[in-house]
Tab-separated table of C-alpha atoms in Angstrom:
chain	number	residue	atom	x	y	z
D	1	UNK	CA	139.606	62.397	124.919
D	2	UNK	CA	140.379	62.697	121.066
D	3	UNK	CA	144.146	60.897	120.526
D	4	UNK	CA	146.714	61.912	117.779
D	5	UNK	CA	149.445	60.208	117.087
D	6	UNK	CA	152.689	61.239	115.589
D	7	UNK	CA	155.147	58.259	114.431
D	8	UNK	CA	158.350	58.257	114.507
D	9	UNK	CA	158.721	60.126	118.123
D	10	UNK	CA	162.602	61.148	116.300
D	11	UNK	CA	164.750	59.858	113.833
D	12	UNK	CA	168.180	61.108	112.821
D	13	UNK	CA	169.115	60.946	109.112
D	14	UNK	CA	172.177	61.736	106.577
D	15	UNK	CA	171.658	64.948	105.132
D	16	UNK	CA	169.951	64.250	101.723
D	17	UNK	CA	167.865	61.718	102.895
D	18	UNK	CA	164.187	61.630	103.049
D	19	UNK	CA	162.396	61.135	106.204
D	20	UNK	CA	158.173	60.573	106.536
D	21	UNK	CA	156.501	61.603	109.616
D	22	UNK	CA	152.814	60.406	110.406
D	23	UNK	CA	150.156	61.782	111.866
D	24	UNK	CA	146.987	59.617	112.846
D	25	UNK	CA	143.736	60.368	114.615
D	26	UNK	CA	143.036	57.842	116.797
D	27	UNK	CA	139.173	58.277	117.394
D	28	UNK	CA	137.964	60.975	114.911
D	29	UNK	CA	138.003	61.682	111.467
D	30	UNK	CA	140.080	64.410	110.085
D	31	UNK	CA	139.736	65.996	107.324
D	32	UNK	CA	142.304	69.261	107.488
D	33	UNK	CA	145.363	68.890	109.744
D	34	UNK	CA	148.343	70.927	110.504
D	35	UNK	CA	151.916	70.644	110.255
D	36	UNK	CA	154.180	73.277	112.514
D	37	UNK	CA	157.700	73.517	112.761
D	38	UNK	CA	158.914	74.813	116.063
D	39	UNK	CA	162.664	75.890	116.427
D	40	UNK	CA	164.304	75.866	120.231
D	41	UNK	CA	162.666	78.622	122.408
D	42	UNK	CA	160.165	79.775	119.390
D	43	UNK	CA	156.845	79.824	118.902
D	44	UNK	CA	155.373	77.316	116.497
D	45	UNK	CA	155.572	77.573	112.784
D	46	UNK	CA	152.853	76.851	110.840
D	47	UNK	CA	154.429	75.155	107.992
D	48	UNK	CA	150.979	73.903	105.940
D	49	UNK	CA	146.802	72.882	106.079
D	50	UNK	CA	146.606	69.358	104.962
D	51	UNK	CA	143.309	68.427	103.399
D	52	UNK	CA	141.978	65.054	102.459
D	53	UNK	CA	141.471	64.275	99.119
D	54	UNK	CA	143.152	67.298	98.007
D	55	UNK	CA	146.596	69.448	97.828
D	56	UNK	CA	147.773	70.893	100.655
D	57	UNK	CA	147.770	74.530	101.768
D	58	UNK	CA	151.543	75.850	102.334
D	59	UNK	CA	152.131	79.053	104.001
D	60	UNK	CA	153.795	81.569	102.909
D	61	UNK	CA	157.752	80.855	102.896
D	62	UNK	CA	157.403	76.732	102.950
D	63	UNK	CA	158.598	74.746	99.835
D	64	UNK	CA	156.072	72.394	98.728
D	65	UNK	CA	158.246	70.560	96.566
D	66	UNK	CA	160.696	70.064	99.760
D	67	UNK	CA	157.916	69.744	102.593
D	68	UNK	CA	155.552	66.923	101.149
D	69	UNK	CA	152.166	66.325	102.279
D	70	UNK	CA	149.807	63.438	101.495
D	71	UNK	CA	146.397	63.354	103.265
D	72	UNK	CA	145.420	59.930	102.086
D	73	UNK	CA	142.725	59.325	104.330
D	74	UNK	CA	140.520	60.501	107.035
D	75	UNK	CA	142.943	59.434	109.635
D	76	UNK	CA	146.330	60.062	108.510
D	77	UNK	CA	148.083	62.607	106.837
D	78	UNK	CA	152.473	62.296	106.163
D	79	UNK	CA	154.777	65.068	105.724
D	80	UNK	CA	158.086	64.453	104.155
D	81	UNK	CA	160.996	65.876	104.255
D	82	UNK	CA	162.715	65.656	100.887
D	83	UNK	CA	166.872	65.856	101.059
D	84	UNK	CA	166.913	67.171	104.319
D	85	UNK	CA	169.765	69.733	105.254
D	86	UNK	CA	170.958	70.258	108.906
D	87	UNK	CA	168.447	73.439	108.985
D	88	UNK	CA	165.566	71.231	108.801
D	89	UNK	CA	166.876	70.208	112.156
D	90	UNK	CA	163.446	70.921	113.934
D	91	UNK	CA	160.547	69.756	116.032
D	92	UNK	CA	157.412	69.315	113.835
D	93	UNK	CA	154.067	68.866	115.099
D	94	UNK	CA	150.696	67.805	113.736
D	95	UNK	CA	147.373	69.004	114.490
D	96	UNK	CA	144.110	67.963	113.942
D	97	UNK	CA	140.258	69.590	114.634
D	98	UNK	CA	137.687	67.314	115.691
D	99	UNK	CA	134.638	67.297	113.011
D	100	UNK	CA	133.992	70.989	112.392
D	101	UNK	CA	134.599	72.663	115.495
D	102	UNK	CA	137.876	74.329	115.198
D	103	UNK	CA	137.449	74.639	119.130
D	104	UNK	CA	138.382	71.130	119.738
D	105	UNK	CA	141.964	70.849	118.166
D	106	UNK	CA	144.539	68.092	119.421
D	107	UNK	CA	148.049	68.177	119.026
D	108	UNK	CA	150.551	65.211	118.163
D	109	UNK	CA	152.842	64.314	120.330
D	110	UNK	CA	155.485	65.889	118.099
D	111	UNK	CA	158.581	64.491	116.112
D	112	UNK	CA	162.147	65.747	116.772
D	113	UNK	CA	163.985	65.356	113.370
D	114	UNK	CA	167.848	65.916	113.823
D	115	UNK	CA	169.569	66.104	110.589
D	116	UNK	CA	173.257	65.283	110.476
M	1	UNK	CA	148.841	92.655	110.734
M	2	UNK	CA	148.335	89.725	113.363
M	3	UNK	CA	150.274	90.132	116.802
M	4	UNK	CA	150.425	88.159	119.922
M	5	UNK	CA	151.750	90.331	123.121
M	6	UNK	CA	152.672	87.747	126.701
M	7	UNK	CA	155.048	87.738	128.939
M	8	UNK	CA	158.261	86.339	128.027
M	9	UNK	CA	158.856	84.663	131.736
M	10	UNK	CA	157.558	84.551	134.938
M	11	UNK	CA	158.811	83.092	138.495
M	12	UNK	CA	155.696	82.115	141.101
M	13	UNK	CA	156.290	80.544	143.956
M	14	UNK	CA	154.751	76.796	144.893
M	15	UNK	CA	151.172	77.384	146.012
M	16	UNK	CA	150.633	80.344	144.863
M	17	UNK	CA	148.524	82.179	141.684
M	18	UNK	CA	149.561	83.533	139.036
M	19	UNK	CA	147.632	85.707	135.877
M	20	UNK	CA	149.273	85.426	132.778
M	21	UNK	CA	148.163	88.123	130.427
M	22	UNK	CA	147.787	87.785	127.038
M	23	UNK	CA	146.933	90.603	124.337
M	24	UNK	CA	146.377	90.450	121.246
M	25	UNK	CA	145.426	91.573	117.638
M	26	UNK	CA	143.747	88.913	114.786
M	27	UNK	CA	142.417	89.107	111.142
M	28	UNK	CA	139.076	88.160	112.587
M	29	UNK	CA	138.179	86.008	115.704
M	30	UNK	CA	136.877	82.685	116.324
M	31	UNK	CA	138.069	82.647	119.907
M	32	UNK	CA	141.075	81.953	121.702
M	33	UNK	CA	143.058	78.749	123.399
M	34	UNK	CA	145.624	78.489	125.856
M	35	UNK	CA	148.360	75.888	125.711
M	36	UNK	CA	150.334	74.536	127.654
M	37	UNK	CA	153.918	72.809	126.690
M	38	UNK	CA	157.035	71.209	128.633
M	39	UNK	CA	160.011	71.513	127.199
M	40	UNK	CA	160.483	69.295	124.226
M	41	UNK	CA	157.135	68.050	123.874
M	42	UNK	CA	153.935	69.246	122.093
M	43	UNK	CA	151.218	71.603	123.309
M	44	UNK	CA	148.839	70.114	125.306
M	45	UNK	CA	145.381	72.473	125.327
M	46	UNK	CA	144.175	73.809	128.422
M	47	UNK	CA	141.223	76.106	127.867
M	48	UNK	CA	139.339	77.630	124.739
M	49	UNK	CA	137.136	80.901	125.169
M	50	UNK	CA	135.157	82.233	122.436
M	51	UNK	CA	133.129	84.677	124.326
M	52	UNK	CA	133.618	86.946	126.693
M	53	UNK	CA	133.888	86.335	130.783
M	54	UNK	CA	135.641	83.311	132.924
M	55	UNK	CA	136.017	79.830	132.083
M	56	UNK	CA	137.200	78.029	135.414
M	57	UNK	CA	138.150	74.534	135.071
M	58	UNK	CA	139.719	72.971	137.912
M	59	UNK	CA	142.865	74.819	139.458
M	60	UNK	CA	143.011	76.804	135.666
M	61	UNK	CA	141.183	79.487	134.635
M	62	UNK	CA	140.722	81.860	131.528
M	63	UNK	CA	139.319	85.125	130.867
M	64	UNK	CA	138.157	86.752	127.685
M	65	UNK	CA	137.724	90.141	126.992
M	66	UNK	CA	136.631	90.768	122.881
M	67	UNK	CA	136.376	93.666	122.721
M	68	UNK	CA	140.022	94.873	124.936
M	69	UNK	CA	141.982	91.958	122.636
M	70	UNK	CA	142.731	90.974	126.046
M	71	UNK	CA	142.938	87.359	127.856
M	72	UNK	CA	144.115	86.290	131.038
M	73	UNK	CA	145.207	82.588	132.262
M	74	UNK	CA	144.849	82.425	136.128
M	75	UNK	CA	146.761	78.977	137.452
M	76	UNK	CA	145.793	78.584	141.271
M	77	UNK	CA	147.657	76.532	143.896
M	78	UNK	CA	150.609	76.166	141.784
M	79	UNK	CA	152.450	72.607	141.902
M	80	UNK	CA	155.879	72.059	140.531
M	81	UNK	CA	154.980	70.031	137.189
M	82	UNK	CA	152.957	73.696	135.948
M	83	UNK	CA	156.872	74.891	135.334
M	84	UNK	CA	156.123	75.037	131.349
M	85	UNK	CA	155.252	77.549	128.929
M	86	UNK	CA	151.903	78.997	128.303
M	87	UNK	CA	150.983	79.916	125.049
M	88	UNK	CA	147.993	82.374	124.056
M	89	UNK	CA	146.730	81.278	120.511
M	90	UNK	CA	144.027	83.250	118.838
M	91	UNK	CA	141.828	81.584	115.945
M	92	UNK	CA	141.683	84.034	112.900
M	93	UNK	CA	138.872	84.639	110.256
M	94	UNK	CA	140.178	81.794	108.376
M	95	UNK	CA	140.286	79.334	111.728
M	96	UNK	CA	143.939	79.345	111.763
M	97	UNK	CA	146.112	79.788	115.142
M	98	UNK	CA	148.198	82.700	115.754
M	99	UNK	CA	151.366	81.651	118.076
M	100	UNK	CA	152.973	83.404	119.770
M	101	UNK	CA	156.502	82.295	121.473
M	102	UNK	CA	154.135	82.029	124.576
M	103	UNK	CA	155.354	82.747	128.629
M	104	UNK	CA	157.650	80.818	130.189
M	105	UNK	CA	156.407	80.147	133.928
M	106	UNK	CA	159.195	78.893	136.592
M	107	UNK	CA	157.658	77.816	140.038
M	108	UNK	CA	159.810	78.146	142.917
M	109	UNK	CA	159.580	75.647	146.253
């Protein structure tokens, strides 16, 4: 089955530090991919639509000038996390739909980002 | 406005079934998945219904009822390892999930 991969798995940083997370598709092309947030016992946060070749789709509520996306290719889009505070203490997770079926959508294994 | 209804927890015992119901209210509808996650990690799909009826698939199966807003997800001959929670996610008109904070199943020896 379809693969994506999430990198780093967790990192812990300084507050007002930046941190990248990655998300690749391992066997399929992706052109939109999602970014959640998901706080202990919460459902998940949609945080933003990445799209390649062009700007990213935040949701209502999400900084774009603190949450950055980059969908540089057809395999791998980054989020960053610009000066991170301890409430961006979270568990983000990427998403991506295989070719146009929005049917077939795998998740990332998911990065736990502890701020200190 | 969009709404997902579940269970917030259920307790089944090892072997048994269980139907966890799922209702639910979208901007649109391009069917509906069921997830599954362990604590700490990322969903992991289980079953996607866009029309109406049963989709069986092994010991898990999912009902869809359009027109009620209504879905079901029937686990059979429960093991340990299906302690998780089960999360209903509708696809909206614009092919975006709806989450809710999803059931939390606890299976019992």
């Amino acid at each position: 089955g379809a693969v994506v991969s999430q990198h780093p798995s967790w990192v812990i940083c300084k507050s007002g530090t930046s941190v990248k997370i990655e998300c690749r598709s391992l066997d399929f092309q992706a052109t939109t991919m999602f970014w959640y947030r998901q706080f202990p016992k919460q459902s998940l946060m949609l945080m933003a639509t990445s799209n390649e070749g062009s700007k990213a789709t935040y949701e209502q509520g999400v900084e774009k000038d603190k949450f950055l996306i980059n969908h540089a290719s057809l395999t791998l889009s980054t989020l960053t996390v610009t000066s991170a505070h301890p409430e961006d203490s979270s568990f983000y997770i990427c998403s991506a739909p295989r070719g146009g079926d929005y049917n077939e959508q795998f998740f990332g294994p998911g990065t736990r980002l502890t701020v200190l | 406005g969009q709404n997902i209804d579940q269970p917030t927890e259920m307790t089944a015992t090892e072997g048994a079934i269980v139907q966890i119901n799922c209702t639910y209210q979208t901007s649109g509808f391009n069917g509906l998945f069921w997830y599954q996650q362990h604590a700490g990690e990322a969903p992991t799909f289980l079953s996607y219904n866009v029309l109406d009826g049963l989709e069986e698939k092994g010991r898990f199966s999912s009902f869809l009822s359009r027109s009620k807003g209504y879905s079901y997800l029937l686990l059979k001959e429960l093991q340990m390892k299906d302690s998780a929670s089960y999360l209903c996610a509708p696809l909206d008109s614009n092919y975006q999930l709806i989450w809710g904070a999803g059931t939390k199943l606890i299976i019992k020896p």
